[in-house]
Coordinates of C-alpha atoms and ligand atoms in Angstrom, one line a residue:
M3 CA -2.7 7.4 -5.7
C4 CA -5.2 8.9 -8.2
G5 CA -8.4 7.7 -7.9
I6 CA -10.8 7.2 -11.0
I7 CA -15.2 7.3 -11.2
G8 CA -16.7 7.2 -14.3
Y9 CA -20.7 6.8 -14.9
V10 CA -23.3 6.6 -17.9
G11 CA -26.9 5.4 -16.3
A12 CA -30.2 7.4 -16.5
R13 CA -29.6 9.2 -13.3
P14 CA -28.1 12.8 -12.2
C15 CA -24.8 11.6 -11.5
K16 CA -23.2 15.1 -10.0
E17 CA -23.7 13.3 -6.7
L18 CA -22.7 9.8 -7.4
V19 CA -19.2 11.3 -8.7
L20 CA -19.0 13.0 -5.2
T21 CA -19.1 10.6 -2.9
G22 CA -17.7 8.2 -5.4
L23 CA -14.7 10.0 -4.8
E24 CA -15.2 10.6 -1.2
H25 CA -14.6 6.8 -1.2
L26 CA -11.5 6.8 -2.9
E27 CA -10.2 9.4 -0.5
Y28 CA -8.6 7.1 1.5
R29 CA -6.0 6.6 -1.3
G30 CA -4.7 9.8 -0.6
Y31 CA -4.6 12.4 -3.1
D32 CA -4.1 16.4 -3.0
S33 CA -6.6 17.6 -5.4
A34 CA -9.8 17.2 -7.4
G35 CA -12.2 17.5 -10.1
L36 CA -14.7 16.3 -12.1
V37 CA -16.6 16.8 -15.5
L38 CA -20.5 16.3 -16.1
A39 CA -21.6 16.0 -19.9
D40 CA -25.2 16.6 -21.3
A41 CA -26.4 18.4 -24.3
A42 CA -25.3 21.8 -23.3
G43 CA -21.5 21.0 -23.2
L44 CA -18.7 19.9 -20.8
E45 CA -18.8 20.9 -17.4
R46 CA -16.5 20.9 -15.3
A47 CA -14.9 21.7 -11.9
R48 CA -11.6 21.4 -10.1
A49 CA -10.3 22.2 -6.3
V50 CA -6.7 21.8 -4.7
G51 CA -7.4 20.2 -1.2
P52 CA -10.1 17.6 0.0
V53 CA -13.0 16.4 -2.0
A54 CA -15.2 18.7 0.5
A55 CA -13.3 21.4 -1.5
L56 CA -14.6 20.0 -5.0
R57 CA -18.3 20.1 -3.7
E58 CA -18.1 23.5 -3.0
A59 CA -16.5 23.8 -6.0
A60 CA -18.6 21.8 -8.3
A61 CA -22.1 23.6 -6.3
G62 CA -22.6 25.7 -9.1
L63 CA -22.9 22.9 -12.0
Q64 CA -25.5 22.2 -13.7
G65 CA -26.8 18.7 -12.1
T66 CA -28.9 17.4 -14.8
A67 CA -25.9 15.3 -16.2
T68 CA -26.3 12.0 -16.6
V69 CA -22.9 11.0 -17.8
G70 CA -20.5 12.1 -15.8
M71 CA -16.7 11.2 -14.6
G72 CA -14.3 12.5 -11.0
H73 CA -10.9 12.0 -10.4
T74 CA -8.4 12.4 -7.2
R75 CA -5.1 13.1 -8.2
W76 CA -1.7 12.7 -6.4
A77 CA 0.7 15.0 -8.0
T78 CA 3.1 13.7 -10.4
H79 CA 4.0 15.7 -13.2
G80 CA 3.0 19.6 -12.2
G81 CA 2.4 20.5 -8.9
V82 CA -0.8 20.4 -7.0
E83 CA -2.5 23.4 -8.5
E84 CA -6.2 23.6 -9.5
R85 CA -4.7 23.9 -13.4
N86 CA -3.0 20.8 -12.9
A87 CA -5.9 19.0 -12.0
H88 CA -8.0 16.5 -13.8
P89 CA -10.2 16.5 -16.3
F90 CA -8.4 17.8 -18.8
L91 CA -10.7 19.3 -21.7
S92 CA -9.8 19.6 -25.3
E93 CA -9.7 23.8 -26.4
D94 CA -13.4 23.0 -28.4
G95 CA -14.9 22.1 -25.5
R96 CA -16.1 18.5 -26.8
F97 CA -13.8 16.2 -25.4
A98 CA -12.8 14.9 -21.6
V99 CA -10.1 13.0 -20.0
L100 CA -8.5 11.6 -16.9
M101 CA -6.1 9.1 -16.0
N102 CA -3.6 7.2 -13.0
G103 CA -0.8 6.3 -14.1
I104 CA 1.9 7.9 -16.3
F105 CA 2.5 8.5 -19.8
E106 CA 6.4 8.3 -19.9
N107 CA 7.1 9.6 -23.2
Y108 CA 4.8 12.1 -21.9
V109 CA 8.1 15.0 -23.2
E110 CA 7.3 14.2 -26.5
L111 CA 3.4 13.7 -26.6
R112 CA 3.4 17.7 -24.6
A113 CA 6.1 18.7 -27.2
E114 CA 3.9 17.5 -30.7
V115 CA 0.4 18.4 -29.5
A116 CA 2.3 22.0 -28.6
E117 CA 3.8 22.2 -31.5
H118 CA 0.4 21.6 -33.5
G119 CA -0.7 24.9 -31.7
H120 CA -2.5 23.6 -28.9
E121 CA -2.2 25.9 -25.7
L122 CA -1.5 23.5 -22.7
S123 CA -3.1 24.6 -20.2
S124 CA -1.3 22.2 -17.4
D125 CA 2.1 20.8 -16.7
T126 CA 0.6 17.0 -16.7
D127 CA 1.3 14.3 -19.3
T128 CA -2.5 13.5 -19.5
E129 CA -3.2 16.9 -20.9
A130 CA -1.7 16.1 -24.0
L131 CA -4.3 13.0 -24.9
V132 CA -7.5 15.4 -24.5
H133 CA -5.5 17.4 -27.5
L134 CA -4.3 14.0 -29.1
L135 CA -8.1 12.8 -28.4
E136 CA -9.4 16.0 -30.3
E137 CA -6.7 15.6 -33.6
A138 CA -7.4 12.1 -34.4
Y139 CA -11.0 12.3 -33.6
D140 CA -12.8 10.4 -36.7
G141 CA -16.4 10.6 -35.7
D142 CA -15.8 7.3 -33.5
L143 CA -14.3 7.7 -29.9
A144 CA -13.4 4.0 -29.1
Q145 CA -11.6 3.4 -32.4
T146 CA -9.7 6.8 -32.1
V147 CA -8.5 5.8 -28.4
R148 CA -7.7 2.3 -30.2
R149 CA -5.2 4.1 -32.8
L150 CA -3.7 6.7 -30.2
Y151 CA -3.5 3.4 -27.6
P152 CA 0.0 2.9 -29.1
R153 CA 1.0 6.1 -29.1
L154 CA 1.0 6.0 -25.5
E155 CA 4.0 4.8 -23.1
G156 CA 3.9 3.9 -19.6
H157 CA 1.4 2.4 -16.9
F158 CA -2.1 4.3 -16.9
A159 CA -5.8 3.3 -16.8
F160 CA -7.3 6.8 -18.2
L161 CA -11.2 7.4 -19.5
A162 CA -12.6 9.7 -22.4
I163 CA -15.5 11.2 -23.2
C164 CA -17.2 13.1 -26.5
L165 CA -19.5 15.4 -26.5
D166 CA -20.2 14.1 -30.2
E167 CA -21.1 10.3 -28.3
P168 CA -23.0 11.9 -25.5
D169 CA -24.1 8.3 -24.2
R170 CA -20.9 6.7 -23.6
I171 CA -17.3 6.6 -21.6
V172 CA -14.4 4.7 -23.6
G173 CA -11.9 4.1 -21.3
A174 CA -8.1 2.0 -21.9
R175 CA -5.5 0.3 -19.8
L176 CA -1.7 -0.5 -20.1
A177 CA 0.4 -2.4 -17.2
W178 CA -0.8 -2.2 -13.8
P179 CA -3.4 0.6 -13.0
P180 CA -6.5 -1.2 -12.1
L181 CA -10.3 -0.3 -14.5
V182 CA -12.9 -2.5 -13.2
V183 CA -16.4 -2.3 -14.0
G184 CA -19.9 -1.6 -12.0
R185 CA -22.7 -2.9 -13.5
G186 CA -26.1 -1.7 -12.6
E187 CA -29.8 -2.0 -13.8
G188 CA -29.5 0.3 -17.1
E189 CA -26.4 2.1 -15.9
T190 CA -22.8 1.4 -15.8
F191 CA -20.0 2.7 -13.5
L192 CA -16.1 2.8 -14.1
A193 CA -13.7 3.0 -11.0
S194 CA -9.7 2.6 -10.6
F195 CA -11.1 0.5 -7.2
T196 CA -14.6 -0.4 -6.1
P197 CA -15.2 1.0 -3.1
A198 CA -16.3 4.1 -5.5
F199 CA -19.4 2.6 -6.3
L200 CA -20.2 -0.5 -4.1
E201 CA -22.5 1.3 -2.5
E202 CA -24.5 1.4 -6.4
T203 CA -23.5 -2.2 -6.9
R204 CA -21.0 -4.9 -6.0
S205 CA -21.6 -6.6 -9.7
I206 CA -17.8 -6.4 -11.2
Q207 CA -15.9 -6.9 -14.5
V208 CA -12.6 -6.0 -14.5
V209 CA -10.5 -4.3 -17.6
D210 CA -7.8 -6.2 -18.8
E211 CA -4.3 -4.4 -20.0
G212 CA -4.2 -4.1 -23.5
E213 CA -8.2 -3.5 -23.9
V214 CA -10.3 -0.6 -25.0
V215 CA -13.6 -0.1 -22.9
I216 CA -16.9 0.9 -24.0
A217 CA -19.8 1.8 -21.1
T218 CA -23.0 3.1 -22.2
A219 CA -26.4 2.9 -19.8
A220 CA -27.1 -0.5 -21.5
G221 CA -23.9 -2.6 -20.9
V222 CA -20.0 -2.4 -21.4
E223 CA -17.8 -3.6 -23.9
F224 CA -14.0 -4.8 -23.8
R225 CA -12.6 -5.0 -27.4
A226 CA -8.1 -6.0 -27.5
V227 CA -6.5 -2.9 -28.7
D228 CA -4.6 -5.2 -31.4
D229 CA -7.0 -7.1 -33.0
W230 CA -10.5 -5.6 -32.3
S231 CA -11.8 -8.7 -31.0
V232 CA -14.8 -8.7 -28.5
R233 CA -13.2 -9.6 -25.3
E234 CA -15.7 -11.5 -22.4
H235 CA -15.2 -11.2 -19.0
P236 CA -17.1 -12.8 -16.2
V237 CA -20.0 -10.5 -13.8
E238 CA -18.0 -11.5 -10.2
Q239 CA -19.5 -10.2 -6.8
A240 CA -17.2 -7.9 -5.2
D241 CA -16.6 -9.0 -1.6
E242 CA -15.4 -5.8 -0.3
S243 CA -17.7 -4.0 2.0
L244 CA -18.2 -0.4 2.6
E245 CA -18.9 -1.6 5.7
V246 CA -15.4 -2.1 6.5
A247 CA -14.5 1.3 5.7
A248 CA -16.7 2.6 8.6
K249 CA -14.5 3.8 11.6
G250 CA -16.6 1.5 13.6
G251 CA -16.8 3.7 16.5
Y252 CA -12.8 4.2 16.8
E253 CA -12.0 8.1 16.2
T254 CA -9.8 7.3 13.3
F255 CA -9.0 4.2 10.9
M256 CA -5.8 3.6 12.1
L257 CA -6.6 3.3 15.3
K258 CA -9.3 0.8 14.4
E259 CA -7.1 -1.0 12.5
I260 CA -4.5 -0.9 15.7
H261 CA -7.3 -3.1 17.2
E262 CA -8.1 -5.3 14.6
Q263 CA -4.8 -6.9 14.3
P264 CA -5.5 -9.9 17.3
T265 CA -8.4 -10.5 14.1
A266 CA -6.2 -10.0 11.3
V267 CA -3.3 -11.9 12.7
A268 CA -5.7 -15.1 13.5
D269 CA -7.1 -14.9 10.0
T270 CA -4.1 -15.0 8.6
I271 CA -3.2 -18.1 10.6
A272 CA -6.5 -19.8 10.6
E273 CA -6.4 -23.5 8.9
R274 CA -3.0 -22.7 8.0
F275 CA -1.6 -23.7 11.1
H276 CA -4.0 -26.6 12.5
H277 CA -4.1 -29.3 15.0
G278 CA -0.4 -29.2 15.1
E279 CA -0.2 -29.4 11.4
L280 CA 1.2 -26.6 9.2
H281 CA -0.2 -26.0 5.5
L282 CA 0.3 -23.2 3.1
D283 CA -1.7 -23.7 0.1
G284 CA -0.8 -21.4 -2.6
I285 CA 2.8 -20.9 -2.8
G286 CA 2.7 -22.0 -6.1
L287 CA 6.2 -24.0 -5.5
T288 CA 5.8 -28.3 -5.0
D289 CA 7.7 -29.2 -1.6
D290 CA 10.4 -30.5 -3.8
E291 CA 11.4 -27.6 -5.4
L292 CA 11.0 -25.5 -2.2
R293 CA 13.9 -28.6 -1.1
E294 CA 15.9 -27.2 -3.8
I295 CA 15.9 -23.5 -2.9
N296 CA 19.3 -22.3 -2.4
R297 CA 18.6 -18.4 -1.6
V298 CA 15.4 -16.2 -0.5
L299 CA 15.5 -12.5 -1.8
V300 CA 12.7 -10.2 -0.2
V301 CA 11.7 -7.3 -2.4
G302 CA 9.3 -4.6 -1.0
C303 CA 8.9 -1.1 0.3
G304 CA 8.4 0.6 3.5
T305 CA 6.4 -1.1 5.9
A306 CA 6.0 -4.4 3.6
L307 CA 10.0 -4.3 3.6
H308 CA 10.2 -4.2 7.2
A309 CA 8.2 -7.4 7.3
G310 CA 10.6 -9.0 5.1
L311 CA 13.3 -7.5 6.5
A312 CA 12.1 -9.6 10.0
G313 CA 11.4 -12.6 7.8
R314 CA 14.8 -13.1 6.8
Y315 CA 15.9 -14.3 10.2
L316 CA 13.4 -16.4 10.8
I317 CA 13.7 -18.5 7.1
E318 CA 17.7 -18.4 8.1
E319 CA 17.3 -19.8 11.7
W320 CA 14.6 -22.0 10.9
A321 CA 15.5 -23.0 7.2
G322 CA 18.9 -22.6 7.2
V323 CA 18.8 -20.9 3.3
A324 CA 20.5 -17.6 3.2
T325 CA 18.2 -14.4 2.6
E326 CA 18.4 -11.2 1.9
A327 CA 15.9 -7.9 1.7
D328 CA 16.3 -5.1 -0.1
V329 CA 13.9 -2.1 -1.2
A330 CA 12.5 -2.8 -4.5
S331 CA 13.1 0.9 -6.0
E332 CA 17.0 0.0 -5.2
W333 CA 17.4 -3.6 -6.0
R334 CA 15.5 -3.2 -9.6
Y335 CA 18.0 -1.4 -10.5
R336 CA 20.9 -3.6 -9.1
N337 CA 22.7 -6.2 -11.8
G338 CA 21.0 -9.1 -9.1
V339 CA 22.9 -12.3 -9.2
F340 CA 20.5 -15.3 -8.8
D341 CA 19.6 -18.6 -11.0
P342 CA 16.4 -20.6 -11.1
R343 CA 17.0 -21.7 -7.5
T344 CA 16.7 -18.4 -6.2
L345 CA 12.9 -17.8 -4.2
V346 CA 11.9 -14.4 -4.3
L347 CA 9.3 -13.3 -2.4
A348 CA 7.8 -9.7 -3.5
I349 CA 5.7 -8.2 0.0
S350 CA 3.1 -5.6 -0.9
Q351 CA -0.3 -5.1 1.2
S352 CA -1.5 -3.3 -2.0
G353 CA -0.7 -5.6 -4.5
E354 CA 0.0 -2.6 -6.7
T355 CA 3.6 -0.8 -5.6
A356 CA 4.9 -0.2 -8.9
D357 CA 8.6 -0.6 -7.7
T358 CA 7.7 -3.9 -5.9
L359 CA 6.0 -4.9 -9.2
A360 CA 8.9 -4.1 -11.4
A361 CA 11.4 -5.9 -9.1
M362 CA 9.4 -9.2 -9.4
Q363 CA 9.3 -8.7 -12.9
I364 CA 12.7 -8.4 -13.9
A365 CA 12.9 -11.4 -11.3
K366 CA 11.0 -13.4 -13.2
E367 CA 12.9 -13.1 -16.3
R368 CA 15.8 -14.1 -14.9
G369 CA 14.4 -17.1 -14.2
A370 CA 13.6 -16.9 -10.2
R371 CA 10.5 -18.3 -8.4
V372 CA 8.4 -15.8 -7.3
V373 CA 5.7 -16.0 -4.6
A374 CA 3.9 -12.5 -3.9
I375 CA 2.9 -12.0 -0.3
T376 CA -0.2 -9.7 -0.6
N377 CA -3.9 -8.4 1.0
I378 CA -5.4 -7.8 -2.2
M379 CA -6.5 -10.8 -4.3
G380 CA -6.1 -10.2 -7.7
S381 CA -3.9 -7.5 -7.4
A382 CA -1.4 -6.5 -9.7
I383 CA 1.4 -8.1 -7.7
A384 CA -0.8 -11.1 -7.2
R385 CA -1.6 -11.7 -10.8
A386 CA 1.8 -11.9 -11.8
A387 CA 3.4 -14.2 -9.3
D388 CA 4.1 -17.8 -9.2
G389 CA 2.4 -18.3 -6.2
V390 CA 0.3 -16.3 -3.9
L391 CA 0.3 -16.3 -0.2
Y392 CA -2.4 -13.5 1.1
T393 CA -2.4 -12.1 4.5
R394 CA -6.2 -11.5 5.8
A395 CA -6.1 -8.4 6.9
G396 CA -9.2 -7.0 5.7
L397 CA -8.6 -3.5 3.5
E398 CA -6.4 -1.3 5.0
I399 CA -7.6 2.0 4.6
G400 CA -5.4 4.4 7.2
V401 CA -2.7 5.4 4.7
A402 CA 0.1 4.2 8.1
A403 CA 0.0 0.7 7.9
T404 CA -0.7 -1.6 11.0
K405 CA -2.9 -4.8 10.5
T406 CA -1.1 -5.1 7.4
F407 CA 2.2 -5.2 9.2
T408 CA 1.4 -7.9 11.5
S409 CA -0.2 -9.9 9.1
Q410 CA 2.7 -9.9 7.4
V411 CA 5.3 -10.9 9.8
T412 CA 2.8 -13.6 11.0
L413 CA 3.0 -14.9 7.4
M414 CA 6.7 -14.5 7.1
T415 CA 6.8 -16.9 10.5
L416 CA 4.9 -19.1 8.5
L417 CA 6.8 -19.3 5.8
A418 CA 10.0 -19.8 7.7
L419 CA 8.2 -22.6 9.3
H420 CA 6.9 -24.1 6.1
L421 CA 10.2 -24.3 4.5
G422 CA 11.7 -25.6 8.0
A423 CA 9.4 -28.3 8.0
V424 CA 9.6 -29.3 4.0
R425 CA 13.6 -29.2 3.9
G426 CA 14.3 -31.1 7.2
T427 CA 15.9 -28.2 9.6
L428 CA 13.0 -28.1 12.1
S429 CA 11.4 -31.1 13.7
P430 CA 7.8 -32.0 13.4
D431 CA 7.1 -31.6 17.0
E432 CA 9.4 -28.1 16.6
V433 CA 6.5 -27.3 13.8
A434 CA 4.0 -27.9 16.0
S435 CA 5.1 -26.2 19.5
I436 CA 6.1 -23.2 17.4
G437 CA 2.6 -22.7 15.4
E438 CA 0.9 -23.0 18.9
E439 CA 3.1 -20.2 20.2
L440 CA 2.5 -18.4 17.0
S441 CA -1.6 -19.3 17.2
A442 CA -1.4 -17.7 20.9
L443 CA -0.2 -14.6 19.4
P444 CA -3.7 -12.8 18.7
E445 CA -4.6 -13.2 22.3
L446 CA -1.5 -12.0 23.7
I447 CA -1.8 -8.5 21.1
Q448 CA -5.5 -8.4 22.8
R449 CA -4.1 -8.4 25.9
E450 CA -1.5 -5.7 24.8
L451 CA -4.7 -3.8 23.5
D452 CA -6.4 -4.3 27.0
D453 CA -3.8 -3.7 29.1
E454 CA -5.0 0.2 30.6
A455 CA -1.3 0.7 32.5
M456 CA 0.3 0.6 29.1
D457 CA -1.7 2.9 27.5
R458 CA -1.3 4.7 30.5
Q459 CA 2.1 5.1 30.3
L460 CA 1.8 6.0 26.4
D461 CA 0.1 8.6 26.8
L462 CA 2.1 10.2 29.3
L463 CA 5.3 9.4 26.9
A464 CA 3.5 11.1 24.6
D465 CA 2.7 14.1 26.4
R466 CA 6.1 14.3 27.6
F467 CA 7.9 13.8 24.1
A468 CA 5.6 15.2 21.7
H469 CA 7.0 19.1 21.1
D470 CA 10.9 16.6 20.8
R471 CA 12.8 17.2 17.4
F472 CA 13.9 13.9 17.0
F473 CA 13.9 10.7 18.1
L474 CA 16.2 7.7 17.6
Y475 CA 15.4 3.8 17.6
L476 CA 17.6 1.3 18.5
G477 CA 17.4 -2.3 17.9
R478 CA 19.1 -5.4 17.3
H479 CA 18.5 -8.6 15.7
L480 CA 15.5 -9.1 15.2
G481 CA 14.0 -5.9 17.1
L482 CA 15.9 -4.3 14.8
P483 CA 13.2 -4.2 11.5
I484 CA 10.4 -3.1 14.3
C485 CA 12.6 -0.1 15.3
Q486 CA 12.5 0.7 11.9
E487 CA 9.1 0.0 11.5
G488 CA 8.1 2.3 14.6
A489 CA 10.3 4.3 13.1
L490 CA 8.7 4.6 10.2
K491 CA 5.2 5.2 12.0
L492 CA 6.5 8.1 14.0
K493 CA 7.9 10.1 10.9
E494 CA 4.8 9.3 8.8
I495 CA 2.2 10.5 10.8
S496 CA 4.0 13.3 13.3
Y497 CA 6.8 14.5 10.6
I498 CA 8.8 14.0 13.6
P499 CA 12.2 13.4 12.2
T500 CA 13.2 9.6 13.3
D501 CA 16.3 6.9 12.8
A502 CA 16.2 3.4 13.2
Y503 CA 19.5 2.2 13.9
A504 CA 21.2 -1.6 14.6
A505 CA 22.2 -0.8 18.3
G506 CA 26.0 -1.8 17.6
E507 CA 26.2 1.0 14.9
M508 CA 25.2 3.6 17.1
K509 CA 29.1 4.2 18.4
H510 CA 29.9 4.6 14.5
G511 CA 28.5 7.8 13.7
P512 CA 24.8 8.4 15.0
I513 CA 25.6 8.5 19.1
A514 CA 26.6 12.1 17.6
L515 CA 23.3 12.7 17.8
L516 CA 22.4 12.5 21.5
G517 CA 22.1 15.6 23.2
E518 CA 20.6 16.0 27.3
D519 CA 17.2 15.1 26.3
T520 CA 16.9 13.0 23.0
P521 CA 14.5 10.6 23.3
V522 CA 15.4 7.2 22.5
V523 CA 13.4 4.3 21.7
A524 CA 15.0 0.5 22.4
V525 CA 13.4 -2.8 21.6
A526 CA 15.0 -4.9 24.3
T527 CA 12.6 -7.7 24.7
D528 CA 14.4 -11.0 25.3
S529 CA 16.9 -12.6 23.5
H530 CA 20.2 -13.8 22.8
V531 CA 21.1 -10.2 21.8
F532 CA 19.8 -8.7 25.6
E533 CA 22.7 -8.4 27.5
K534 CA 24.4 -6.0 24.2
M535 CA 21.6 -4.2 24.4
A536 CA 21.9 -3.8 27.7
S537 CA 25.2 -2.2 27.0
N538 CA 24.2 0.1 24.2
L539 CA 21.3 1.3 26.5
E540 CA 24.0 2.5 28.8
E541 CA 25.7 4.2 26.4
V542 CA 22.9 6.4 25.6
R543 CA 22.4 6.8 28.8
A544 CA 25.4 8.0 29.8
R545 CA 24.8 11.3 27.5
G546 CA 22.1 12.1 28.9
A547 CA 19.3 11.2 26.5
H548 CA 16.2 9.6 27.8
V549 CA 15.8 5.7 27.0
I550 CA 11.9 4.3 26.4
A551 CA 12.5 0.5 26.1
V552 CA 9.9 -1.9 25.0
A553 CA 11.3 -4.9 27.3
T554 CA 9.7 -8.4 27.6
E555 CA 7.2 -9.2 30.9
G556 CA 9.4 -10.6 33.8
N557 CA 12.4 -9.3 32.8
T558 CA 14.1 -8.0 35.7
Q559 CA 17.1 -6.2 34.6
I560 CA 15.8 -3.7 32.1
E561 CA 15.0 -1.2 34.5
R562 CA 18.3 -0.5 35.2
H563 CA 18.9 0.6 31.7
A564 CA 15.7 2.3 31.0
E565 CA 14.2 5.2 32.1
H566 CA 10.5 4.4 30.9
V567 CA 9.7 0.6 30.4
I568 CA 7.1 -0.7 28.2
R569 CA 6.3 -4.0 29.0
I570 CA 4.9 -6.9 26.3
P571 CA 3.5 -10.4 27.1
A572 CA 6.1 -13.2 26.8
T573 CA 6.6 -15.4 23.9
R574 CA 9.9 -16.7 22.3
P575 CA 12.4 -14.3 21.3
E576 CA 11.2 -15.1 17.2
L577 CA 7.7 -14.4 17.5
Q578 CA 8.6 -10.6 20.3
P579 CA 8.4 -8.5 16.7
I580 CA 4.7 -8.9 16.5
L581 CA 3.7 -8.2 20.2
A582 CA 6.9 -5.5 19.9
V583 CA 5.6 -3.3 17.3
V584 CA 1.9 -2.7 19.0
P585 CA 2.8 -0.4 21.6
L586 CA 5.6 1.9 19.1
Q587 CA 2.2 1.9 16.6
I588 CA 0.2 3.1 20.0
L589 CA 3.0 6.0 21.0
A590 CA 3.3 6.9 17.0
Y591 CA -0.7 7.5 17.4
K592 CA -0.7 9.4 20.4
I593 CA 2.3 11.7 19.4
A594 CA 0.5 12.3 15.9
G595 CA -2.5 13.2 18.0
R596 CA -0.8 15.6 20.7
L597 CA 0.0 17.6 17.5
G598 CA -3.2 17.7 16.0
L599 CA -2.5 15.8 13.0
D600 CA -4.9 13.8 10.7
V601 CA -3.2 10.4 11.2
D602 CA -5.5 8.8 8.6
R603 CA -4.2 11.3 5.9
P604 CA -0.6 12.4 6.4
R605 CA 0.7 14.9 4.3
N606 CA 2.2 14.0 1.2
L607 CA 1.4 9.8 1.4
A608 CA -0.6 8.1 -0.8
K609 CA -1.9 4.5 0.4
T610 CA -1.1 2.9 -2.9
V611 CA 1.9 3.8 -4.6
T612 CA 1.9 3.2 -8.3
V613 CA 4.2 5.0 -9.9
E614 CA 7.9 4.8 -9.3
Ligands
F6R701 C1 4.1 3.0 5.6 C2 3.2 2.6 4.6 C3 4.2 2.2 3.4 C4 3.5 0.9 2.5 C5 4.7 1.1 1.0 C6 4.3 -0.2 0.3 O1 2.8 2.9 6.7 O2 2.2 2.3 4.5 O3 5.7 2.5 3.7 O4 4.1 0.0 3.2 O5 4.3 2.4 0.5 O6 3.2 0.1 0.2 P1 2.6 -1.5 -0.2 O7 2.5 -2.8 0.8 O8 1.0 -1.7 -0.9 O9 3.4 -2.1 -1.4

């Protein structure tokens, strides 16, 4: 999603702004721009494509300005064109604006400024604001922003500069798009996300929604939009480190993150299961309340939803509670029926996904208890929930989620165990024995990652199938969400169309897709549905398709049903998904590599989807 950086201080800031934008690149964007303000006026550069292209476009700018701001854009309103890239300038050249978010009433705002005679140079919602500022300006930028704020509907964080007050940047925030202040010596940064300025300062303050922020070299002032009272925010020390953003010797972030899974899963378990005992602090519901729950609804998007779909089986199996998992963007528009005994689990790596946030807010309004599962402390979803369970995967930069997925499934496993323990559907011995096996998973994932034979086999499969036009993934029970995740990984980084289906449904349609050489990836690990999977694979083979099966070490039957078998370590069936997804991630990675694609920045995708 869009990224924002602003600087006010004593140093020439062109380079600071460009570097800040580079630190935001991982979030995904399609164009970028910056504006520099000094006595001579506002200087702007914009470019479609990477920040490197903006660097070139900005090469001719003076570079002495000590006030400036930059933006990475992920197109929402208006195509990917330079004229739609932020920042936008007023026609008189005195005002500049950039934004992360959406003005939902942009049609009305654009019509209004056009009616007042302004020439709109872009198709964006944001541009309307710069013309409104120019019209409404009364000598005080912050007060002008305050007056306009109630007219702006939607969710946003924006920054504005006015040449009449060249010593400051004024910003404002509504709803979830974040805005953070970085406090330096005689200088102030503003950004959508802290990595933008962490190299310069780790002292941060968070701008709340409904606030206007006035940043100067000397400091920062937070004002409530409604009564203009001064708000105080503590200065905190940011703990995300830029070091984690370095690739640490791996050729891509995605590969690094695949290899971080043993640690991510181990850290997610850590003290939550210790000496045979399970503790799930932060859940926000008492044991009595958890005993009262009669239904669980999991909402999320993409990979996070797949983790929820896996968790669904475990909650039903161990805690005996009816559980559903649904796409947040669909669920929010359904008339979902539930009561205060429904527990809603909102899963989101970023904690900022617009649809997941909206779904949980609706659930709260209708009286449900909401627990968030997220990787980002203090994120919008974490703040809006009654309780929060954090995955501890560390910052994930690769756009395709890997370590956050296995951490989410781990946390869902812990949660299902906890519900089972509290509700008495699992005995303390059962909890202890499952917990022990769960704690052994990081070592087993490490074994998979160190398994040279598996790596060679995945290389051969990638060589053989990288140029195929379609992949079908088949699974049953807990294998199904793993297929869905494997299929998503392949399509998002290799752009090869994939479908993931419940194997039992194959006969009801997708079997028509199978041709002589179609690669079919099957999750066929040991479980009560293994025999059923084996029959489905026979149906696939009878159509001449190639079966690539992920199966459990020691299973002697699978060879009869699959042309290629990827062996993963044995564990109890309920825990197999965490191991089964790893070779599927690596297969997708290797295929994308064979196709020469940039796996860390797949086309059209953003790491955080803060728009609906
Ligand atoms: C796929 C992927 C996406 C996200 C989805 C939800 O690799 O990363 O499908 O899972 O956009 O994002 P979060 O988890 O941040 O809510």
